[in-house]
Amino acid sequence: MNIFTGKTTAFRLVQPSDAEFILKLRLDSNYNKYLTPTDNNLTKQYEWIKRYKKREEKGEEFYYIISRKDNKLPIGTLRLYDFDLRKSSFCWGSWILNFNKTKYAAIECCLFVYDKAFYELGFSHCHMNIKKGNTKVVDFHKRMGVLIVDEDEEDYYGSYPIKSYDSYREHLISIIDVSSNNE
């Protein structure tokens, strides 16, 4: 499979050798406030990735390392998961960008996720839950046109159909001045 790259970022599937990088990101208090807690155990992280790779082989989810194009430095992670084929819907998360991120990394991640899920995997809808306290991410998704369809004490539940992405995609591309194509 070709790997999508943007102006400043590249994406590749996670490998077991990425366990230490992922664990450091997930344990870093600068980034983990809104993530599912992770044990400080490299062996457990490595084994989780090995189990994930089996789900990846079946096309059940995809977990990526995000890197800078200029120096190949890993700067984060993101994951497509919770595929609901009956509803043609997916979710994405495990999204972490560290302090080495590029100026347009967040926008490039969105282009990658939605292009991959909608145009390559054939989904027509994205469902998501966003922690209420994560106001930057809530605002980011709202600007993109994500509709908040429900909420509970901790989370907002969002809905994002392909038609909303289709109408917003060109705006995202114009921001980063890159044509989004697979290399």
Tab-separated table of C-alpha atoms in Angstrom:
chain	number	residue	atom	x	y	z
A	1	MET	CA	0.000	0.000	0.000
A	2	ASN	CA	1.283	3.457	-0.854
A	3	ILE	CA	1.873	5.809	2.031
A	4	PHE	CA	0.216	9.216	1.938
A	5	THR	CA	2.572	12.087	2.588
A	6	GLY	CA	1.752	15.716	2.976
A	7	LYS	CA	3.907	18.784	2.713
A	8	THR	CA	5.638	18.205	6.040
A	9	THR	CA	4.549	14.783	7.348
A	10	ALA	CA	4.650	11.128	6.360
A	11	PHE	CA	2.648	8.185	7.697
A	12	ARG	CA	3.667	4.554	8.072
A	13	LEU	CA	2.102	1.586	9.797
A	14	VAL	CA	3.263	0.897	13.344
A	15	GLN	CA	5.764	-1.918	13.861
A	16	PRO	CA	6.657	-3.735	17.115
A	17	SER	CA	9.959	-1.835	17.075
A	18	ASP	CA	7.934	1.375	17.672
A	19	ALA	CA	6.851	0.191	21.138
A	20	GLU	CA	9.333	2.363	23.047
A	21	PHE	CA	8.427	5.546	21.112
A	22	ILE	CA	4.692	4.924	21.563
A	23	LEU	CA	5.043	4.128	25.253
A	24	LYS	CA	7.038	7.325	25.876
A	25	LEU	CA	4.377	9.379	24.092
A	26	ARG	CA	1.499	7.744	25.951
A	27	LEU	CA	3.196	8.146	29.334
A	28	ASP	CA	4.168	11.790	28.781
A	29	SER	CA	1.927	14.015	30.915
A	30	ASN	CA	2.092	16.701	28.213
A	31	TYR	CA	0.118	14.440	25.846
A	32	ASN	CA	-1.809	11.780	27.773
A	33	LYS	CA	-4.433	13.755	29.672
A	34	TYR	CA	-7.247	12.639	27.329
A	35	LEU	CA	-5.941	9.173	26.439
A	36	THR	CA	-6.828	5.780	27.836
A	37	PRO	CA	-4.278	5.099	30.602
A	38	THR	CA	-1.292	2.946	29.638
A	39	ASP	CA	0.865	0.774	31.878
A	40	ASN	CA	4.530	1.775	32.086
A	41	ASN	CA	5.567	-1.601	30.709
A	42	LEU	CA	7.513	-1.880	27.462
A	43	THR	CA	6.836	-5.607	27.149
A	44	LYS	CA	3.074	-5.039	27.396
A	45	GLN	CA	3.262	-2.290	24.746
A	46	TYR	CA	5.265	-4.566	22.449
A	47	GLU	CA	2.748	-7.411	22.920
A	48	TRP	CA	-0.190	-5.031	22.295
A	49	ILE	CA	1.387	-4.007	18.986
A	50	LYS	CA	1.905	-7.653	18.020
A	51	ARG	CA	-1.816	-8.328	18.658
A	52	TYR	CA	-2.733	-5.158	16.772
A	53	LYS	CA	-0.719	-6.336	13.741
A	54	LYS	CA	-3.070	-9.338	13.494
A	55	ARG	CA	-6.069	-6.967	13.418
A	56	GLU	CA	-4.270	-4.893	10.796
A	57	GLU	CA	-3.754	-7.996	8.625
A	58	LYS	CA	-7.521	-8.575	8.748
A	59	GLY	CA	-8.203	-4.923	7.829
A	60	GLU	CA	-9.896	-4.291	11.187
A	61	GLU	CA	-7.826	-1.252	12.183
A	62	PHE	CA	-4.740	0.692	11.204
A	63	TYR	CA	-2.227	2.352	13.538
A	64	TYR	CA	0.313	4.844	12.184
A	65	ILE	CA	3.514	6.553	13.168
A	66	ILE	CA	3.607	10.161	11.984
A	67	SER	CA	7.047	11.456	10.985
A	68	ARG	CA	8.526	14.692	9.756
A	69	LYS	CA	9.465	14.590	6.091
A	70	ASP	CA	12.484	16.857	6.490
A	71	ASN	CA	14.387	14.670	8.960
A	72	LYS	CA	12.285	11.463	9.340
A	73	LEU	CA	11.872	12.168	13.073
A	74	PRO	CA	8.783	10.447	14.541
A	75	ILE	CA	6.400	13.070	15.924
A	76	GLY	CA	3.247	11.168	16.783
A	77	THR	CA	0.642	8.489	16.286
A	78	LEU	CA	-2.896	8.056	15.043
A	79	ARG	CA	-5.202	5.103	14.628
A	80	LEU	CA	-8.253	4.197	12.536
A	81	TYR	CA	-10.433	1.659	14.362
A	82	ASP	CA	-13.942	0.650	15.471
A	83	PHE	CA	-14.996	-0.136	11.908
A	84	ASP	CA	-18.765	-0.617	11.643
A	85	LEU	CA	-19.329	-2.069	8.184
A	86	ARG	CA	-23.132	-2.142	8.587
A	87	LYS	CA	-23.153	1.634	9.041
A	88	SER	CA	-20.105	2.237	6.804
A	89	SER	CA	-18.552	4.103	9.719
A	90	PHE	CA	-15.159	4.309	11.384
A	91	CYS	CA	-13.567	6.085	14.327
A	92	TRP	CA	-10.105	7.526	14.724
A	93	GLY	CA	-7.995	8.386	17.725
A	94	SER	CA	-4.784	7.566	19.572
A	95	TRP	CA	-3.853	10.910	18.044
A	96	ILE	CA	-0.755	12.374	19.621
A	97	LEU	CA	1.543	14.998	18.134
A	98	ASN	CA	4.626	15.821	20.188
A	99	PHE	CA	6.548	19.100	20.492
A	100	ASN	CA	8.566	18.276	17.339
A	101	LYS	CA	5.429	18.434	15.179
A	102	THR	CA	5.344	20.596	12.093
A	103	LYS	CA	3.154	23.667	11.699
A	104	TYR	CA	0.629	21.802	9.536
A	105	ALA	CA	0.862	18.347	11.111
A	106	ALA	CA	-2.676	18.405	12.559
A	107	ILE	CA	-4.255	19.404	9.247
A	108	GLU	CA	-2.153	16.860	7.357
A	109	CYS	CA	-3.273	14.168	9.812
A	110	CYS	CA	-6.915	14.994	9.104
A	111	LEU	CA	-6.350	14.888	5.352
A	112	PHE	CA	-4.607	11.545	5.714
A	113	VAL	CA	-7.252	10.013	7.998
A	114	TYR	CA	-10.262	11.095	5.998
A	115	ASP	CA	-8.718	10.422	2.572
A	116	LYS	CA	-7.673	6.964	3.733
A	117	ALA	CA	-10.991	6.080	5.371
A	118	PHE	CA	-13.406	7.673	2.906
A	119	TYR	CA	-11.626	7.311	-0.433
A	120	GLU	CA	-9.453	4.232	0.001
A	121	LEU	CA	-11.335	2.119	2.568
A	122	GLY	CA	-14.767	3.183	1.313
A	123	PHE	CA	-16.398	4.409	4.526
A	124	SER	CA	-19.109	7.055	4.237
A	125	HIS	CA	-19.211	8.238	7.842
A	126	CYS	CA	-16.959	8.900	10.844
A	127	HIS	CA	-18.164	8.568	14.426
A	128	MET	CA	-16.090	9.887	17.295
A	129	ASN	CA	-16.015	10.654	20.957
A	130	ILE	CA	-14.069	13.667	22.166
A	131	LYS	CA	-13.264	14.397	25.782
A	132	LYS	CA	-15.096	17.571	26.824
A	133	GLY	CA	-12.035	18.997	28.542
A	134	ASN	CA	-9.986	18.684	25.362
A	135	THR	CA	-11.234	22.045	24.106
A	136	LYS	CA	-8.585	22.484	21.381
A	137	VAL	CA	-9.606	19.198	19.766
A	138	VAL	CA	-13.330	19.904	20.235
A	139	ASP	CA	-12.917	23.288	18.528
A	140	PHE	CA	-10.742	21.803	15.763
A	141	HIS	CA	-13.374	19.198	14.905
A	142	LYS	CA	-16.215	21.719	15.054
A	143	ARG	CA	-14.357	23.987	12.587
A	144	MET	CA	-14.126	21.028	10.219
A	145	GLY	CA	-17.895	20.573	10.406
A	146	VAL	CA	-18.158	17.697	12.850
A	147	LEU	CA	-21.635	17.683	14.361
A	148	ILE	CA	-21.997	16.983	18.072
A	149	VAL	CA	-24.916	14.525	18.177
A	150	ASP	CA	-24.820	13.457	21.817
A	151	GLU	CA	-22.902	13.902	25.027
A	152	ASP	CA	-22.456	12.468	28.473
A	153	GLU	CA	-20.628	13.717	31.532
A	154	GLU	CA	-17.155	13.249	30.018
A	155	ASP	CA	-17.517	13.078	26.232
A	156	TYR	CA	-19.052	14.681	23.194
A	157	TYR	CA	-20.098	12.250	20.462
A	158	GLY	CA	-19.487	13.515	16.971
A	159	SER	CA	-20.681	12.629	13.507
A	160	TYR	CA	-18.843	13.471	10.287
A	161	PRO	CA	-20.190	12.268	6.937
A	162	ILE	CA	-18.117	12.111	3.774
A	163	LYS	CA	-20.171	14.920	2.200
A	164	SER	CA	-19.026	17.306	4.970
A	165	TYR	CA	-15.417	16.305	4.388
A	166	ASP	CA	-15.786	16.625	0.635
A	167	SER	CA	-16.959	20.217	1.055
A	168	TYR	CA	-14.162	21.122	3.513
A	169	ARG	CA	-11.251	19.196	1.988
A	170	GLU	CA	-10.162	21.868	-0.505
A	171	HIS	CA	-10.029	24.427	2.293
A	172	LEU	CA	-7.673	22.165	4.272
A	173	ILE	CA	-5.475	21.654	1.244
A	174	SER	CA	-5.328	25.394	0.578
A	175	ILE	CA	-4.136	25.983	4.141
A	176	ILE	CA	-1.096	23.760	3.733
A	177	ASP	CA	-0.659	24.372	0.007
A	178	VAL	CA	-0.233	20.716	-0.825
A	179	SER	CA	-2.022	18.402	-3.181
A	180	SER	CA	-3.035	15.314	-1.274
A	181	ASN	CA	-2.015	12.313	-3.293
A	182	ASN	CA	-0.432	9.010	-2.504
A	183	GLU	CA	3.198	8.798	-3.443
